[in-house]
Coordinates of C-alpha atoms in Angstrom, one line a residue:
Chain X
M1 CA 102.0 70.7 52.1
S2 CA 98.3 69.9 52.2
Q3 CA 96.7 69.6 48.8
R4 CA 95.0 72.8 47.7
M5 CA 91.3 72.1 47.4
N6 CA 88.8 74.7 46.4
R7 CA 87.1 73.8 49.6
D8 CA 90.0 75.3 51.6
L9 CA 89.0 78.1 53.8
R10 CA 91.1 81.1 52.9
T11 CA 92.0 82.6 56.3
I12 CA 93.5 85.7 57.7
V13 CA 94.9 85.9 61.2
V14 CA 94.6 89.3 63.0
D15 CA 96.4 89.8 66.3
D16 CA 98.8 92.5 67.6
E17 CA 101.0 90.0 69.4
P18 CA 103.5 88.2 67.1
L19 CA 103.5 85.0 69.3
A20 CA 99.8 84.8 69.3
R21 CA 99.8 84.9 65.5
S22 CA 102.5 82.4 65.1
F23 CA 100.8 80.0 67.5
L24 CA 97.5 80.2 65.7
R25 CA 99.3 79.7 62.4
E26 CA 101.1 76.7 63.7
L27 CA 98.0 75.1 65.0
L28 CA 96.0 75.8 61.8
A29 CA 98.8 74.2 59.8
E30 CA 97.7 70.9 61.4
I31 CA 94.1 71.3 60.3
E32 CA 92.9 70.2 57.0
G33 CA 90.9 72.5 54.8
V34 CA 92.4 75.8 56.1
E35 CA 94.9 78.0 54.5
V36 CA 96.4 81.0 56.1
I37 CA 96.9 83.6 53.4
A38 CA 97.8 86.6 55.4
E39 CA 98.6 88.0 58.9
C40 CA 97.6 91.4 60.2
V41 CA 99.1 93.3 63.1
N42 CA 96.1 95.6 63.7
G43 CA 92.6 96.5 62.7
F44 CA 93.7 98.8 59.9
E45 CA 95.7 96.2 58.2
A46 CA 92.9 93.8 58.6
L47 CA 90.5 96.1 56.8
K48 CA 92.9 96.5 53.9
A49 CA 93.7 92.8 53.8
V50 CA 90.0 91.8 53.7
N51 CA 89.4 94.2 50.9
E52 CA 92.4 92.9 49.0
Y53 CA 92.2 89.1 49.5
R54 CA 88.5 88.6 50.1
P55 CA 89.1 85.7 52.6
D56 CA 86.5 83.2 53.8
L57 CA 87.5 83.3 57.4
L58 CA 89.0 85.8 59.8
F59 CA 90.6 85.1 63.2
L60 CA 90.2 88.3 65.2
D61 CA 91.7 89.3 68.5
I62 CA 89.5 91.7 70.4
Q63 CA 92.0 93.8 72.3
M64 CA 94.0 95.5 69.7
P65 CA 95.5 99.0 69.6
K66 CA 93.4 101.8 68.2
L67 CA 90.7 99.6 66.6
D68 CA 89.3 96.7 68.5
G69 CA 88.0 93.5 67.0
F70 CA 84.4 94.4 67.1
E71 CA 85.0 97.7 65.5
V72 CA 86.8 96.0 62.7
L73 CA 83.8 93.8 62.2
E74 CA 81.5 96.8 62.2
L75 CA 83.6 98.6 59.6
L76 CA 83.7 95.6 57.4
G77 CA 79.9 95.7 57.3
K78 CA 78.5 93.6 54.6
E79 CA 81.9 92.6 53.3
A80 CA 82.7 90.8 56.5
P81 CA 83.8 87.2 56.1
Q82 CA 83.1 84.6 58.7
V83 CA 84.8 85.5 62.0
I84 CA 86.3 83.5 64.8
F85 CA 87.3 85.6 67.8
A86 CA 90.5 84.5 69.7
T87 CA 91.0 86.4 72.9
A88 CA 92.2 86.1 76.5
Y89 CA 89.0 87.9 77.7
D90 CA 86.0 85.9 78.3
Q91 CA 83.4 88.6 78.8
F92 CA 82.6 89.2 75.2
A93 CA 81.3 85.8 74.3
L94 CA 77.7 86.9 74.4
K95 CA 78.3 89.9 72.2
A96 CA 80.3 87.6 69.8
F97 CA 77.3 85.4 69.6
E98 CA 75.0 88.3 68.9
A99 CA 77.4 89.3 66.2
N100 CA 77.0 85.9 64.6
A101 CA 80.6 85.0 64.9
V102 CA 81.4 81.4 64.1
D103 CA 83.1 80.9 67.4
Y104 CA 84.8 82.5 70.4
L105 CA 88.0 81.0 71.5
L106 CA 89.9 81.6 74.7
K107 CA 93.7 81.9 74.7
P108 CA 95.6 79.7 74.9
V109 CA 93.7 77.7 72.4
S110 CA 93.8 73.9 72.2
L111 CA 94.1 72.1 68.9
E112 CA 90.8 70.3 69.5
R113 CA 88.9 73.5 70.2
L114 CA 90.3 75.2 67.2
S115 CA 89.5 72.2 65.0
A116 CA 85.9 72.3 66.1
A117 CA 85.7 76.0 65.3
V118 CA 87.2 75.5 61.9
A119 CA 84.9 72.6 61.1
K120 CA 81.9 74.8 62.0
A121 CA 83.1 77.5 59.7
Q122 CA 83.5 74.9 56.9
R123 CA 80.0 73.7 57.4
W124 CA 78.6 77.2 57.3
K125 CA 80.4 77.9 54.1
L126 CA 79.2 74.8 52.4
S127 CA 75.6 74.8 53.5
Q128 CA 75.1 78.6 53.5
E129 CA 74.2 77.9 57.1
A130 CA 75.5 81.3 58.1
P131 CA 72.8 83.3 59.7
T132 CA 71.9 86.7 58.3
Q133 CA 74.4 89.5 58.6
P134 CA 74.6 90.8 62.1
D135 CA 73.7 94.4 62.8
P136 CA 77.2 95.8 62.4
V137 CA 76.4 98.6 64.8
K138 CA 75.7 96.3 67.7
L139 CA 79.2 94.9 67.4
A140 CA 81.0 98.1 68.4
A141 CA 78.8 98.2 71.4
G142 CA 79.9 94.7 72.1
A143 CA 83.4 95.7 73.0
R144 CA 82.2 98.2 75.5
G145 CA 79.5 96.1 77.2
S146 CA 76.5 98.1 78.0
E147 CA 78.2 101.4 78.3
P148 CA 77.2 104.2 75.9
L149 CA 79.3 104.6 72.8
R150 CA 82.3 106.9 73.5
R151 CA 83.3 107.1 69.9
I152 CA 82.0 106.3 66.4
V153 CA 84.1 104.6 63.8
V154 CA 83.5 105.3 60.1
K155 CA 85.3 104.0 57.1
D156 CA 86.3 106.7 54.6
G157 CA 87.7 104.9 51.6
E158 CA 90.9 103.3 52.8
K159 CA 91.0 105.4 56.0
V160 CA 89.2 105.0 59.3
I161 CA 87.8 108.1 60.9
F162 CA 87.2 108.2 64.6
I163 CA 84.5 110.6 65.9
P164 CA 84.6 110.9 69.7
A165 CA 81.0 111.2 71.1
D166 CA 81.9 114.5 72.8
K167 CA 82.9 116.0 69.4
L168 CA 79.7 115.0 67.6
D169 CA 77.5 118.1 67.1
Y170 CA 74.5 116.3 65.6
A171 CA 73.5 113.5 63.3
Q172 CA 71.0 113.7 60.5
A173 CA 69.2 110.8 59.0
Q174 CA 69.6 110.3 55.2
D175 CA 67.8 107.1 54.1
D176 CA 70.1 104.2 55.0
Y177 CA 72.8 106.5 56.0
V178 CA 73.4 109.0 58.7
L179 CA 75.3 112.3 58.3
L180 CA 77.5 113.0 61.2
R181 CA 78.6 116.6 61.8
S182 CA 81.7 117.0 63.9
E183 CA 84.5 119.6 64.1
G184 CA 83.4 121.4 61.0
R185 CA 83.2 118.4 58.7
E186 CA 80.4 116.1 57.6
I187 CA 80.8 112.4 57.4
L188 CA 78.4 109.8 56.1
K189 CA 78.0 106.4 57.8
Q190 CA 75.9 103.5 56.8
Q191 CA 73.7 103.2 59.8
T192 CA 70.2 104.2 60.8
L193 CA 69.7 107.2 63.1
Q194 CA 67.7 105.0 65.4
S195 CA 70.5 102.6 66.0
L196 CA 73.0 105.4 66.5
E197 CA 70.6 107.0 69.0
S198 CA 70.3 103.7 70.9
L199 CA 74.0 103.4 71.3
L200 CA 74.9 107.0 72.4
D201 CA 74.5 108.3 75.9
P202 CA 70.9 109.4 76.3
R203 CA 72.0 111.9 78.9
E204 CA 74.1 113.7 76.2
F205 CA 72.1 113.2 73.0
V206 CA 68.4 113.9 72.3
R207 CA 66.3 113.1 69.3
I208 CA 64.8 116.5 68.5
H209 CA 63.2 115.4 65.2
R210 CA 62.6 112.3 63.2
S211 CA 65.7 113.1 61.2
F212 CA 67.9 114.9 63.8
L213 CA 69.8 113.8 66.8
I214 CA 71.7 116.5 68.6
R215 CA 74.3 116.7 71.3
L216 CA 72.6 118.8 74.0
D217 CA 75.5 120.9 75.0
R218 CA 75.8 122.1 71.5
M219 CA 72.5 123.8 71.6
K220 CA 72.6 127.5 72.4
K221 CA 68.9 128.2 72.4
L222 CA 65.5 127.1 71.4
E223 CA 63.3 129.5 69.4
L224 CA 59.7 129.6 68.4
E225 CA 59.6 130.3 64.7
A226 CA 55.9 130.0 64.1
K227 CA 53.0 128.5 65.9
D228 CA 54.1 125.1 67.0
Q229 CA 57.2 125.3 65.0
R230 CA 60.3 125.4 67.0
V231 CA 63.9 125.6 66.0
A232 CA 67.1 124.6 67.8
I233 CA 70.0 126.9 67.3
L234 CA 73.4 125.4 67.8
R235 CA 76.5 127.3 68.9
D236 CA 77.8 127.4 65.4
G237 CA 74.6 129.0 64.2
T238 CA 73.1 125.9 62.6
R239 CA 69.3 125.9 62.8
L240 CA 67.6 122.5 63.1
P241 CA 63.9 121.8 63.2
V242 CA 62.4 120.5 66.4
S243 CA 59.3 118.4 66.1
R244 CA 56.5 118.3 68.7
S245 CA 57.7 115.0 70.1
G246 CA 61.2 116.3 70.0
Y247 CA 60.2 119.3 72.0
Q248 CA 58.5 116.9 74.4
R249 CA 61.6 114.9 74.8
L250 CA 63.6 118.1 75.5
R251 CA 61.2 119.2 78.2
E252 CA 61.3 115.8 79.8
F253 CA 65.0 115.9 79.8
W254 CA 65.1 119.4 81.4
A255 CA 62.6 118.4 84.0
E256 CA 64.8 115.5 85.1
S257 CA 68.0 117.4 85.3
Chain O
M1 CA 93.9 90.6 141.4
H2 CA 92.8 93.7 143.1
P3 CA 93.7 96.7 141.0
L4 CA 95.4 98.4 143.9
L5 CA 97.7 95.5 144.4
T6 CA 99.1 95.6 140.9
Q7 CA 101.3 98.5 141.7
P8 CA 102.8 99.2 145.2
R9 CA 102.3 102.9 144.9
F10 CA 98.6 102.5 144.5
L11 CA 98.5 100.5 147.7
W12 CA 100.5 103.2 149.5
A13 CA 98.2 105.9 148.2
Y14 CA 95.2 104.0 149.4
L15 CA 96.7 103.5 152.9
L16 CA 97.7 107.2 153.0
A17 CA 94.1 108.1 152.1
W18 CA 93.0 106.4 155.3
I19 CA 94.9 108.8 157.5
P20 CA 92.4 111.6 157.0
L21 CA 89.7 109.0 157.5
I22 CA 91.2 108.1 160.8
S23 CA 91.2 111.6 161.9
I24 CA 87.6 112.1 160.9
Q25 CA 86.6 109.0 162.7
A26 CA 88.6 110.1 165.7
S27 CA 87.0 113.4 165.9
L28 CA 83.6 111.8 165.7
L29 CA 84.5 109.4 168.5
A30 CA 86.2 111.9 170.6
P31 CA 83.2 113.1 172.6
G32 CA 82.7 109.6 173.8
L33 CA 86.2 108.4 174.3
G34 CA 88.4 111.4 174.7
A35 CA 90.8 112.7 172.1
Q36 CA 93.5 110.2 172.8
G37 CA 91.1 107.3 173.1
A38 CA 89.3 108.1 170.0
L39 CA 92.6 108.4 168.0
L40 CA 93.7 105.0 169.3
V41 CA 90.4 103.3 168.5
A42 CA 90.3 104.8 165.1
S43 CA 93.8 103.9 164.4
F44 CA 93.3 100.3 165.4
L45 CA 90.1 100.1 163.5
A46 CA 91.6 101.5 160.4
P47 CA 93.4 98.4 159.2
V48 CA 90.2 96.4 159.7
G49 CA 88.2 98.9 157.8
A50 CA 90.8 99.3 155.0
G51 CA 90.9 95.5 154.5
L52 CA 87.2 95.2 154.5
C53 CA 86.8 98.0 152.1
L54 CA 89.4 96.5 149.7
S55 CA 87.5 93.2 149.8
S56 CA 84.4 94.8 148.3
W57 CA 86.2 94.7 145.0
Y58 CA 85.8 91.0 144.8
L59 CA 82.2 91.2 145.7
V60 CA 81.6 93.8 143.0
R61 CA 83.4 91.7 140.4
T62 CA 81.5 88.6 141.1
A63 CA 78.2 90.2 141.7
P64 CA 75.5 89.6 139.1
S65 CA 74.6 92.5 136.8
G66 CA 71.3 94.2 137.2
W67 CA 70.0 96.4 139.9
S68 CA 67.7 94.2 141.7
R69 CA 70.0 91.3 141.8
G70 CA 72.9 93.5 142.6
L71 CA 71.1 95.0 145.6
A72 CA 70.1 91.5 146.8
V73 CA 73.8 90.8 147.1
F74 CA 75.1 94.1 148.2
L75 CA 72.6 94.9 151.0
P76 CA 73.3 91.8 153.0
A77 CA 77.0 92.3 152.3
V78 CA 76.9 95.8 153.8
L79 CA 75.1 94.5 156.8
A80 CA 77.5 91.7 157.3
V81 CA 80.6 93.8 156.8
S82 CA 79.4 96.5 159.2
A83 CA 78.6 93.8 161.7
L84 CA 82.1 92.5 161.4
W85 CA 83.4 96.0 161.6
T86 CA 81.5 96.8 164.7
L87 CA 82.5 93.6 166.3
A88 CA 86.1 94.5 165.6
G89 CA 85.4 97.9 167.1
A90 CA 83.9 96.2 170.2
A91 CA 86.9 94.0 170.6
I92 CA 89.2 97.0 170.3
L93 CA 87.3 98.9 172.9
A94 CA 87.4 95.9 175.2
I95 CA 91.1 95.5 174.8
L96 CA 91.8 99.1 175.3
R97 CA 89.6 99.3 178.3
R98 CA 91.4 96.4 179.9
G99 CA 94.9 97.0 178.8
W100 CA 95.0 100.8 178.6
G101 CA 92.4 101.9 180.9
L102 CA 90.2 103.6 178.4
T103 CA 87.1 105.1 179.7
V104 CA 84.1 104.4 177.6
L105 CA 81.0 106.5 178.2
H106 CA 78.0 105.2 176.4
P107 CA 79.5 102.2 174.7
A108 CA 76.3 101.5 172.7
Q109 CA 76.5 105.0 171.2
I110 CA 80.2 104.5 170.3
L111 CA 79.4 101.2 168.6
A112 CA 76.5 102.7 166.8
Q113 CA 78.8 105.4 165.5
I114 CA 81.3 102.8 164.4
A115 CA 78.6 100.8 162.7
G116 CA 77.4 103.9 160.9
M117 CA 80.8 104.8 159.7
A118 CA 81.3 101.2 158.6
I119 CA 78.2 101.3 156.5
L120 CA 79.2 104.6 154.9
L121 CA 82.7 103.6 154.2
Y122 CA 81.9 100.2 152.9
G123 CA 79.1 101.5 150.8
A124 CA 81.4 104.1 149.4
S125 CA 84.0 101.4 148.6
L126 CA 81.4 99.3 146.9
L127 CA 80.4 102.3 144.8
L128 CA 84.0 103.2 143.9
H129 CA 84.8 99.6 143.0
A130 CA 81.7 99.4 140.8
L131 CA 82.9 102.5 139.0
L132 CA 86.3 101.0 138.6
L133 CA 84.9 97.8 137.2
F134 CA 82.7 99.7 134.8
D135 CA 85.7 101.6 133.5
R136 CA 87.7 98.5 133.0
K137 CA 84.9 96.8 131.0
A138 CA 84.7 99.9 128.8
Q139 CA 88.4 99.8 128.1
E140 CA 88.3 96.1 127.2
A141 CA 85.4 96.7 124.9
D142 CA 87.4 99.5 123.2
K143 CA 90.4 97.2 122.8
I144 CA 88.2 94.5 121.2
R145 CA 86.7 97.0 118.9
L146 CA 90.1 98.2 117.8
E147 CA 91.2 94.6 117.2
L148 CA 88.2 94.0 115.0
L149 CA 88.9 97.1 113.1
N150 CA 92.4 96.0 112.5
L151 CA 91.3 92.6 111.4
A152 CA 88.9 94.1 108.9
R153 CA 91.6 96.4 107.6
E154 CA 94.0 93.5 107.4
S155 CA 91.6 91.4 105.3
E156 CA 90.7 94.4 103.1
L157 CA 94.4 95.1 102.5
R158 CA 95.0 91.5 101.7
A159 CA 92.1 91.6 99.2
L160 CA 93.5 94.7 97.6
R161 CA 96.9 93.3 97.4
A162 CA 95.8 90.1 95.8
Q163 CA 94.6 91.7 92.6
I164 CA 96.6 89.7 90.2
N165 CA 95.3 90.1 86.7
P166 CA 94.0 86.9 85.2
H167 CA 94.1 88.1 81.7
F168 CA 97.8 88.7 82.0
L169 CA 98.1 85.1 83.0
F170 CA 96.2 83.8 80.0
N171 CA 98.2 86.0 77.6
A172 CA 101.4 84.9 79.2
L173 CA 100.4 81.2 78.9
N174 CA 99.5 81.8 75.3
A175 CA 102.9 83.2 74.6
I176 CA 104.5 80.2 76.3
A177 CA 102.4 77.7 74.4
A178 CA 103.3 79.5 71.2
Q179 CA 107.0 78.9 71.8
T180 CA 106.8 75.3 72.7
T181 CA 107.7 74.0 69.2
L182 CA 109.5 76.9 67.7
N183 CA 111.6 77.9 70.7
P184 CA 111.4 75.2 73.4
Q185 CA 114.2 76.9 75.5
G186 CA 112.3 80.1 75.4
A187 CA 109.1 78.4 76.4
R188 CA 110.9 76.7 79.3
R189 CA 112.4 79.9 80.5
A190 CA 109.1 81.7 80.2
C191 CA 107.3 79.0 82.1
T192 CA 109.7 79.2 85.1
G193 CA 109.7 83.0 84.8
L194 CA 105.9 83.0 85.1
A195 CA 106.0 80.7 88.1
D196 CA 108.7 82.8 89.8
Y197 CA 106.7 85.9 89.1
F198 CA 103.6 84.6 90.7
R199 CA 105.5 83.2 93.6
Q200 CA 107.0 86.5 94.3
C201 CA 103.6 88.2 94.0
L202 CA 102.2 85.8 96.6
S203 CA 105.1 86.0 99.0
L204 CA 105.5 89.8 98.8
G205 CA 101.8 90.2 98.9
K206 CA 101.6 88.5 102.3
Q207 CA 103.9 91.1 103.9
E208 CA 102.8 94.5 105.0
W209 CA 106.0 96.2 104.0
I210 CA 108.7 95.3 101.5
T211 CA 111.7 97.2 100.2
L212 CA 111.7 99.2 97.0
G213 CA 114.4 96.8 95.7
E214 CA 112.1 93.8 96.1
E215 CA 109.3 95.6 94.3
L216 CA 111.6 96.5 91.4
A217 CA 112.7 92.9 91.1
L218 CA 109.1 91.9 90.9
L219 CA 108.5 94.6 88.3
Q220 CA 111.4 93.3 86.2
A221 CA 110.0 89.8 86.3
Y222 CA 106.7 91.1 85.2
L223 CA 108.2 93.2 82.4
D224 CA 110.2 90.2 81.1
L225 CA 107.0 88.3 80.7
E226 CA 105.3 91.1 78.9
A227 CA 108.2 91.4 76.6
L228 CA 107.3 87.9 75.4
R229 CA 104.0 89.2 74.1
F230 CA 105.1 92.5 72.7
G231 CA 108.7 91.8 71.7
D232 CA 110.7 94.9 70.8
R233 CA 107.7 97.1 70.8
L234 CA 108.0 97.3 74.6
Q235 CA 110.9 99.4 75.8
V236 CA 111.7 100.2 79.4
Q237 CA 114.1 102.9 80.7
W238 CA 115.0 102.8 84.4
E239 CA 116.4 105.8 86.3
I240 CA 116.6 104.7 89.9
D241 CA 118.7 106.2 92.7
P242 CA 120.2 103.0 94.1
S243 CA 120.5 104.4 97.6
L244 CA 116.7 104.3 97.8
K245 CA 116.3 100.6 97.2
G246 CA 116.2 99.9 101.0
N247 CA 113.2 102.1 101.5
R248 CA 110.0 100.5 102.8
I249 CA 106.8 100.5 100.7
P250 CA 103.7 98.4 100.7
P251 CA 104.0 95.5 98.3
L252 CA 102.7 95.5 94.7
L253 CA 102.4 99.3 94.6
L254 CA 104.3 99.9 91.4
Q255 CA 103.5 96.7 89.5
P256 CA 99.7 97.6 89.0
L257 CA 100.7 101.0 87.8
V258 CA 103.0 99.6 85.2
E259 CA 100.5 97.0 84.2
N260 CA 97.9 99.7 83.8
A261 CA 100.3 101.8 81.6
I262 CA 101.0 98.8 79.4
K263 CA 97.3 97.9 79.1
H264 CA 96.2 101.5 78.2
G265 CA 99.3 102.9 76.7
L266 CA 100.9 100.1 74.8
G267 CA 97.6 98.5 74.2
G268 CA 96.6 101.6 72.3
C269 CA 99.8 102.2 70.5
L270 CA 100.6 100.8 67.1
E271 CA 104.4 101.4 67.1
D272 CA 107.2 101.1 69.6
W273 CA 106.5 102.2 73.1
L274 CA 108.8 103.5 75.7
L275 CA 108.0 103.3 79.4
T276 CA 110.2 105.4 81.8
L277 CA 110.5 104.7 85.5
Q278 CA 112.3 107.4 87.6
I279 CA 112.8 107.1 91.3
Q280 CA 114.6 109.9 93.1
A281 CA 114.9 111.4 96.6
F282 CA 113.7 114.9 97.5
G283 CA 114.5 115.6 101.0
S284 CA 112.6 113.2 103.2
E285 CA 110.4 112.2 100.3
M286 CA 110.7 109.7 97.5
H287 CA 109.3 110.7 94.1
I288 CA 108.4 108.0 91.6
L289 CA 107.6 108.9 88.1
V290 CA 106.0 106.6 85.6
T291 CA 105.9 108.1 82.1
N292 CA 104.7 106.5 78.9
P293 CA 103.2 107.5 75.5
F294 CA 99.5 107.7 75.5
D295 CA 96.9 108.1 72.8
P296 CA 94.0 110.1 74.2
E297 CA 92.0 109.3 71.2
A298 CA 92.4 105.6 71.7
G299 CA 89.0 104.1 72.6
K300 CA 88.8 103.3 76.2
P301 CA 90.0 99.7 76.5
V302 CA 88.3 97.1 78.5
G303 CA 89.0 96.8 82.2
T304 CA 87.9 98.7 85.2
G305 CA 89.7 101.8 86.4
T306 CA 90.2 100.2 89.8
G307 CA 94.0 99.7 89.4
L308 CA 94.8 103.3 90.1
A309 CA 92.1 103.7 92.8
N310 CA 93.4 100.6 94.5
V311 CA 97.0 101.9 94.7
R312 CA 95.8 105.3 95.9
E313 CA 93.8 103.6 98.7
R314 CA 96.7 101.5 99.8
M315 CA 99.0 104.5 99.9
R316 CA 96.4 106.2 102.0
L317 CA 96.2 103.3 104.4
A318 CA 100.0 103.1 104.6
W319 CA 100.9 106.8 105.0
G320 CA 97.7 108.8 105.4
N321 CA 98.0 112.1 103.7
Q322 CA 101.8 112.1 103.7
A323 CA 101.7 110.3 100.4
S324 CA 100.1 111.4 97.1
L325 CA 99.4 110.0 93.6
S326 CA 98.8 112.4 90.8
Q327 CA 98.6 112.1 87.1
K328 CA 99.3 114.4 84.2
V329 CA 98.9 114.3 80.5
E330 CA 101.3 116.5 78.5
A331 CA 101.2 116.2 74.7
D332 CA 101.0 112.5 74.1
L333 CA 102.7 111.5 77.3
F334 CA 101.0 110.2 80.3
Q335 CA 102.7 110.6 83.7
L336 CA 102.0 109.3 87.1
R337 CA 103.7 110.9 90.1
L338 CA 103.9 109.2 93.4
I339 CA 105.2 111.1 96.4
L340 CA 105.9 109.0 99.5
P341 CA 107.9 109.4 102.7
A342 CA 111.3 107.9 102.2
S343 CA 112.1 105.7 105.1
L344 CA 114.1 102.6 105.8
H345 CA 111.7 101.8 108.5
E346 CA 108.0 101.1 108.5
P347 CA 106.0 103.9 110.0
T348 CA 104.9 103.3 113.6
N349 CA 101.3 103.3 114.4
E350 CA 100.0 106.0 116.8

């Protein structure tokens, strides 16, 4: 048993494959300064475990059922520890880099490669070398490449809520948060309306107002309330203001389609 | 080889065709030679003419292409041949006059008539042979084009068949590496299992048709490897009519479908997952059903959707529209249905 130093990196391993977890554990046991304190089978367990144990380091698989590695990172937000991705897929390396992960390891991992990654994590911890928190929203996009977001993940206490893009009626900016209206309920997410807009499919969502982003097929009609004041009326009766530039964007969209 | 000489009946037909020609010639010569004489001359001249006309094939074949150059060859040829022809005619006349007592009035006129016919007939034979040559060339060009198409199709098929998923390989290798200290026997078995699986993929992939039994064996090898990664979470149920195992199918038709199901279905499932494979006969058709749990809300996993499209395309290439691939989602079950002709033999090409 290695001596327990307070410089040990408290680590959690997250992978849906039992052999992958045991392999990583076995290799990590041979590296000084790392202690595996928990194993998680999927993203949900990972969220709970990070909350409970407050680890220094997280080994994340990317392809996991229901919640992928990048989404886990997005949901952890500011509470995210340092992350090392371990995956069989090589196409996310760039996104992992943008997400300020410590490293990106390809399975099967060699001991040398793993040691180097752990050493880097140790350096970052000591010298506070870690770069600023990545934009958590970019991370979810990472798993999908440059395709528009097909679903939004939001943490609701202990639970995770999935909002498919085609079920999102509209989004309303509220300071640092965004209010998402979908299937009759309203959910708050810590994200700017601008970043959400940049991730959703521009052919489906239009920013009609500084504070409002709507799904086009939810709009029933557009009314002129007063001079230069327009209002978008959604299928469920909701009335949302449309700014001048918003109206411009709508017209551009209609002209194109 | 002259085309007429390839089959005896062609030659006979040609010779028979000369009979009306003889009578035409005879009737033309009759005024100058008398009916009998004309007939005799025409008959004796016929073999000469037939032979000379046949020879024009070789000229046409070796003649250079292009009008001006062709004419430069054909014109002298026509003159030469008709000269020969006429000479033969003269010889025949002389022999008949001497030996048979043929009366020849206006021999010059007769010879001129013969020469005229020679030019006509030889010219016609040149033309006909040219047409024949043209047709042959066209047929050869067609044949070459078809061979090229086949080649292209062959390489396309090979490319489609060779889609072995590299990520599967990395994950399998990882599972093997994980077992090397904890379960060396298992690691050894998995290693050889992986090698066997890929060897089967390669060898079956090279063939155009394999049996259903061979594909199922491959599938079993594949599933054994995936079981390493997922353990008890992966469950498979087989319901196969054993009498169908000899049926012919293109290789690697089912494996990509199962791989797809695992990637999307099992990959999106948190608990245990059951894959059902049913293969039954329906009249002259074989129905293959792949059913598995599927979470429609699971975010779309990485990977292109080409797996299914690939299989569909290969089914089309193999059976045209006699085969179909359809999918259905019912509750949380995803089902693929393949309908193919059930046959112990490969379909013959038209």
